[in-house]
Short mmCIF file of C-alpha atoms and ligand atoms in Angstrom, two decimals:
data_model
loop_
_atom_site.label_atom_id
_atom_site.label_comp_id
_atom_site.label_asym_id
_atom_site.label_seq_id
_atom_site.Cartn_x
_atom_site.Cartn_y
_atom_site.Cartn_z
CA MET P 296 0.00 0.00 0.00
CA GLY P 297 1.60 3.26 -1.10
CA LYS P 298 1.33 6.22 1.15
CA ARG P 299 -0.99 8.94 0.04
CA LYS P 300 0.65 12.00 -1.37
CA PHE P 301 0.97 14.87 1.06
CA LYS P 302 -0.83 17.92 -0.23
CA PRO P 303 0.64 21.03 1.32
CA ASP P 304 -1.66 23.96 1.65
CA SER P 305 -0.52 26.79 -0.55
CA ARG P 306 -3.53 29.05 -0.08
CA PRO P 307 -2.83 32.48 1.31
CA ARG P 308 -3.35 32.63 5.02
CA HIS P 309 -6.64 34.48 5.03
CA ALA P 310 -8.09 33.07 1.84
CA LYS P 311 -11.51 31.58 2.30
CA GLN P 312 -11.56 27.85 2.45
CA PRO P 313 -12.99 26.36 -0.73
CA ARG P 314 -16.52 25.08 -0.40
CA SER P 315 -16.35 21.34 -0.23
CA SER P 316 -18.09 18.35 1.19
CA TYR P 317 -16.27 18.43 4.46
CA THR P 318 -17.12 21.81 5.88
CA LYS P 319 -18.61 25.18 5.20
CA PRO P 320 -16.15 28.03 4.90
CA LEU P 321 -15.72 29.60 8.28
CA LYS P 322 -17.79 32.76 8.20
CA ASN P 323 -15.68 34.46 10.82
CA GLU P 324 -12.44 32.80 10.03
CA ILE P 325 -10.63 36.07 9.63
CA ASN P 326 -11.61 36.97 13.20
CA PHE P 327 -9.78 33.99 14.56
CA ARG P 328 -6.21 35.08 14.52
CA TYR P 329 -3.78 32.25 14.48
CA PHE P 330 -0.07 31.81 14.20
CA VAL P 331 1.85 29.16 12.33
CA PRO P 332 3.00 26.60 14.88
CA THR P 333 6.45 25.09 14.63
CA CYS P 334 7.03 21.35 14.66
CA LEU P 335 7.98 20.02 18.07
CA HIS P 336 10.71 17.85 16.56
CA CYS P 337 12.38 19.87 13.77
CA ASN P 338 11.16 23.34 14.77
CA GLU P 339 10.21 24.12 11.17
CA PRO P 340 6.93 25.97 10.49
CA ALA P 341 4.07 23.52 10.07
CA THR P 342 1.72 23.29 7.09
CA ARG P 343 -2.06 23.76 7.12
CA ALA P 344 -4.04 20.80 5.96
CA VAL P 345 -7.18 18.79 6.47
CA PHE P 346 -6.62 15.49 8.25
CA ARG P 347 -7.92 13.37 5.37
CA ASP P 348 -5.27 14.86 3.06
CA VAL P 349 -2.35 14.04 5.28
CA ALA P 350 -3.60 10.94 7.08
CA GLY P 351 -1.78 8.44 4.88
CA ALA P 352 1.42 10.47 4.82
CA ILE P 353 1.77 11.21 8.50
CA THR P 354 -0.02 8.47 10.34
CA GLU P 355 -1.43 4.99 9.94
CA GLU P 356 -4.25 5.90 12.30
CA THR P 357 -7.61 5.54 10.62
CA ARG P 358 -9.64 8.00 12.54
CA ALA P 359 -12.93 8.43 10.72
CA ASP P 360 -13.88 11.01 13.32
CA LEU P 361 -10.90 13.17 12.39
CA LEU P 362 -11.11 13.15 8.58
CA ASP P 363 -12.62 16.62 8.29
CA ARG P 364 -10.57 18.22 11.01
CA HIS P 365 -8.11 21.03 10.42
CA VAL P 366 -4.56 20.14 11.29
CA TRP P 367 -1.11 21.67 11.19
CA ALA P 368 1.32 19.05 9.98
CA CYS P 369 5.01 18.35 9.48
CA GLN P 370 5.33 15.49 7.06
CA PRO P 371 9.04 14.67 7.48
CA CYS P 372 8.45 14.18 11.22
CA SER P 373 5.09 12.40 10.83
CA ALA P 374 3.78 15.11 13.09
CA TYR P 375 0.44 16.85 13.32
CA VAL P 376 -1.77 18.70 15.76
CA LEU P 377 -5.50 19.39 15.65
CA CYS P 378 -7.05 22.87 15.70
CA HIS P 379 -9.45 24.49 18.15
CA GLN P 380 -13.11 24.24 17.35
CA HIS P 381 -15.51 27.13 17.74
CA GLU P 382 -19.24 26.47 17.73
CA GLY P 383 -18.66 23.11 16.11
CA GLN P 384 -16.38 24.39 13.38
CA ASP P 385 -12.65 24.19 13.11
CA THR P 386 -10.56 27.31 13.29
CA TRP P 387 -6.91 27.33 12.20
CA CYS P 388 -5.79 27.94 15.77
CA ALA P 389 -3.54 25.00 16.55
CA LEU P 390 -4.10 23.19 19.85
CA GLY P 391 -0.35 23.09 20.28
CA ARG P 392 2.73 22.08 18.36
CA PRO P 393 2.65 19.31 15.75
CA ALA P 394 4.12 16.15 17.21
CA ASP P 395 4.73 12.52 16.36
CA ARG P 396 2.56 9.63 17.39
CA GLU P 397 4.38 8.81 20.61
CA THR P 398 4.00 12.41 21.76
CA ARG P 399 0.34 12.62 20.71
CA ASN P 400 -0.42 9.45 22.64
CA ALA P 401 1.40 10.78 25.68
CA ARG P 402 -0.65 13.99 25.47
CA LEU P 403 -3.85 11.93 25.49
CA VAL P 404 -2.63 9.94 28.48
CA LEU P 405 -1.85 13.12 30.41
CA HIS P 406 -5.24 14.63 29.50
CA ARG P 407 -6.93 11.44 30.69
CA ARG P 408 -5.08 11.65 33.94
CA ILE P 409 -5.97 15.25 34.80
CA ASP P 410 -9.23 16.05 32.99
CA PRO P 411 -11.53 13.88 35.15
CA PHE P 412 -10.29 15.84 38.14
CA PHE P 413 -11.77 19.04 36.69
CA ALA P 414 -14.89 17.36 35.37
CA ALA P 415 -15.62 15.98 38.83
CA ALA P 416 -15.62 19.44 40.40
CA GLU P 417 -18.90 20.31 42.13
CA THR P 418 -19.03 23.91 40.93
CA SER P 419 -17.40 25.91 38.15
CA ARG P 420 -15.49 27.86 40.79
CA VAL P 421 -13.94 24.69 42.15
CA ARG P 422 -13.30 23.46 38.63
CA TYR P 423 -11.49 26.65 37.75
CA ALA P 424 -9.47 26.59 40.97
CA ARG P 425 -8.45 22.97 40.44
CA ARG P 426 -7.56 23.56 36.86
CA ASN P 427 -5.55 26.62 37.70
CA THR P 428 -3.64 24.79 40.40
CA VAL P 429 -2.83 21.78 38.25
CA TYR P 430 -1.75 24.02 35.39
CA GLN P 431 0.37 26.03 37.80
CA LEU P 432 2.03 22.81 38.89
CA MET P 433 2.62 21.80 35.28
CA GLY P 434 3.88 25.31 34.56
CA SER P 435 6.44 25.03 37.33
CA VAL P 436 7.74 21.88 35.66
CA MET P 437 7.80 23.60 32.29
CA GLY P 438 9.40 26.81 33.52
CA LEU P 439 6.25 28.85 32.88
CA ARG P 440 4.88 31.03 35.65
CA ASN P 441 1.57 31.84 33.99
CA PRO P 442 -0.77 28.82 33.94
CA ALA P 443 -2.51 30.33 30.92
CA GLU P 444 0.65 29.66 28.94
CA VAL P 445 0.66 25.98 29.83
CA HIS P 446 -0.70 23.76 27.06
CA ILE P 447 -0.41 20.00 27.00
CA GLY P 448 -0.37 20.37 23.22
CA ASP P 449 2.99 22.12 23.48
CA MET P 450 4.60 19.42 25.58
CA SER P 451 7.21 16.89 24.55
CA VAL P 452 7.38 13.33 25.87
CA ASP P 453 10.16 14.44 28.19
CA ASP P 454 8.12 17.40 29.49
CA MET P 455 5.24 15.04 30.22
CA ARG P 456 7.49 12.55 31.99
CA ARG P 457 8.47 15.33 34.36
CA VAL P 458 4.84 16.46 34.73
CA HIS P 459 3.75 12.92 35.66
CA LYS P 460 6.55 12.76 38.20
CA ALA P 461 5.38 16.03 39.75
CA LEU P 462 1.79 14.74 39.81
CA ASP P 463 3.02 11.54 41.47
CA GLU P 464 4.77 13.62 44.09
CA VAL P 465 1.59 15.46 45.05
CA ARG P 466 -0.12 12.07 44.95
CA PHE P 467 -2.44 13.48 42.36
CA ASP P 468 -4.26 10.20 41.83
CA ASN P 469 -5.23 9.99 45.51
CA ILE P 470 -6.72 13.43 45.75
CA GLY P 471 -10.18 11.97 45.59
CA PHE P 472 -9.64 11.24 49.27
CA MET P 473 -8.71 14.80 50.15
CA ASP P 474 -10.94 17.82 50.38
CA VAL P 475 -10.32 20.68 48.00
CA ASP P 476 -8.35 22.77 50.47
CA GLU P 477 -5.99 19.91 51.19
CA VAL P 478 -5.41 19.36 47.50
CA MET P 479 -4.79 23.03 46.93
CA SER P 480 -2.31 23.38 49.72
CA ALA P 481 -0.53 20.15 48.80
CA MET P 482 -0.14 21.44 45.29
CA ARG P 483 0.86 24.90 46.35
CA VAL P 484 3.57 23.52 48.58
CA LYS P 485 4.77 21.18 45.88
CA THR P 486 4.74 23.93 43.26
CA LEU P 487 6.82 26.07 45.53
CA GLN P 488 9.24 23.24 46.20
CA LEU P 489 9.60 22.54 42.51
CA LEU P 490 10.27 26.20 41.85
CA LEU P 491 12.82 26.39 44.63
CA SER P 492 14.54 23.12 43.81
CA GLY P 493 15.57 24.37 40.41
CA THR P 494 13.32 21.93 38.59
CA ARG P 495 12.36 25.00 36.67
CA GLN P 496 13.80 25.06 33.23
CA SER P 497 12.96 26.63 29.98
CA ASN P 498 11.31 24.35 27.49
CA ARG P 499 11.08 27.05 24.90
CA GLN P 500 14.41 26.42 23.33
CA VAL P 501 14.68 24.51 20.07
ZN1 LIG Q 458 9.06 18.43 11.87
ZN1 LIG Q 459 -5.11 19.85 25.13
#
C-alpha cells in the first residue's frame, strides 16, 4: 500500500476555504487570529491541511472522526496537531505544536489523567481553581509562571514525563480522598518546592 501523497496547503493565510463536502467556509475565520506553529521535533513551520489529506502520509491511524478536522502538519516528522473548534467548526488555531505519534499518545494519556479531576468538580469555581492549580504545577515543571501559557499540546514526551513525576509527588491520583483545600495546599507547597529546587527550566528552546 503506497502512502498517500501529502498535499501542502498553498492558499494564502486568510483566503476563504474552498466550499467542499467536508465543511462550510468559516464565516468568521478572519476573526480567529492564528499563528503558524512550529514542529515540536524539527522546529520548522508547520503546514495547514485537512486530516484526510495528510492521514496516509503522516499516520497509519484511521480516525474516521478526524477526517474533516483542520490540522497543522510536518510530514518529514510524521507530526500533526489538531485545531481548536468554535461552535462546532474548526478554526486554524492550533491546539499546540505538531508532534509525532508517541507524543500525541502521551498527550492523550496526560489529559486522561488530569481532565476527570476538573470534570468531577462540584461547581465551576472549584473546577477553575483545580484547573488553575494543576496548570500552575505543570507550569512550574515547564518553567512557565503563567498557567494560561501551559498547554499540553505544546509538551514533549520528556516534558510530560516530568509532569507525571510532579503529579506523582503530590499524589495526584489519591486526591479523591482529600478535600479541596488539602489538595490546593498540597499542590501549592509542591509547586513552591519545585520552583525552589531548580526543577524550573525553559522548554522554549529549540
Ligand atoms: Zn518536523
Ligand atoms: Zn489539550
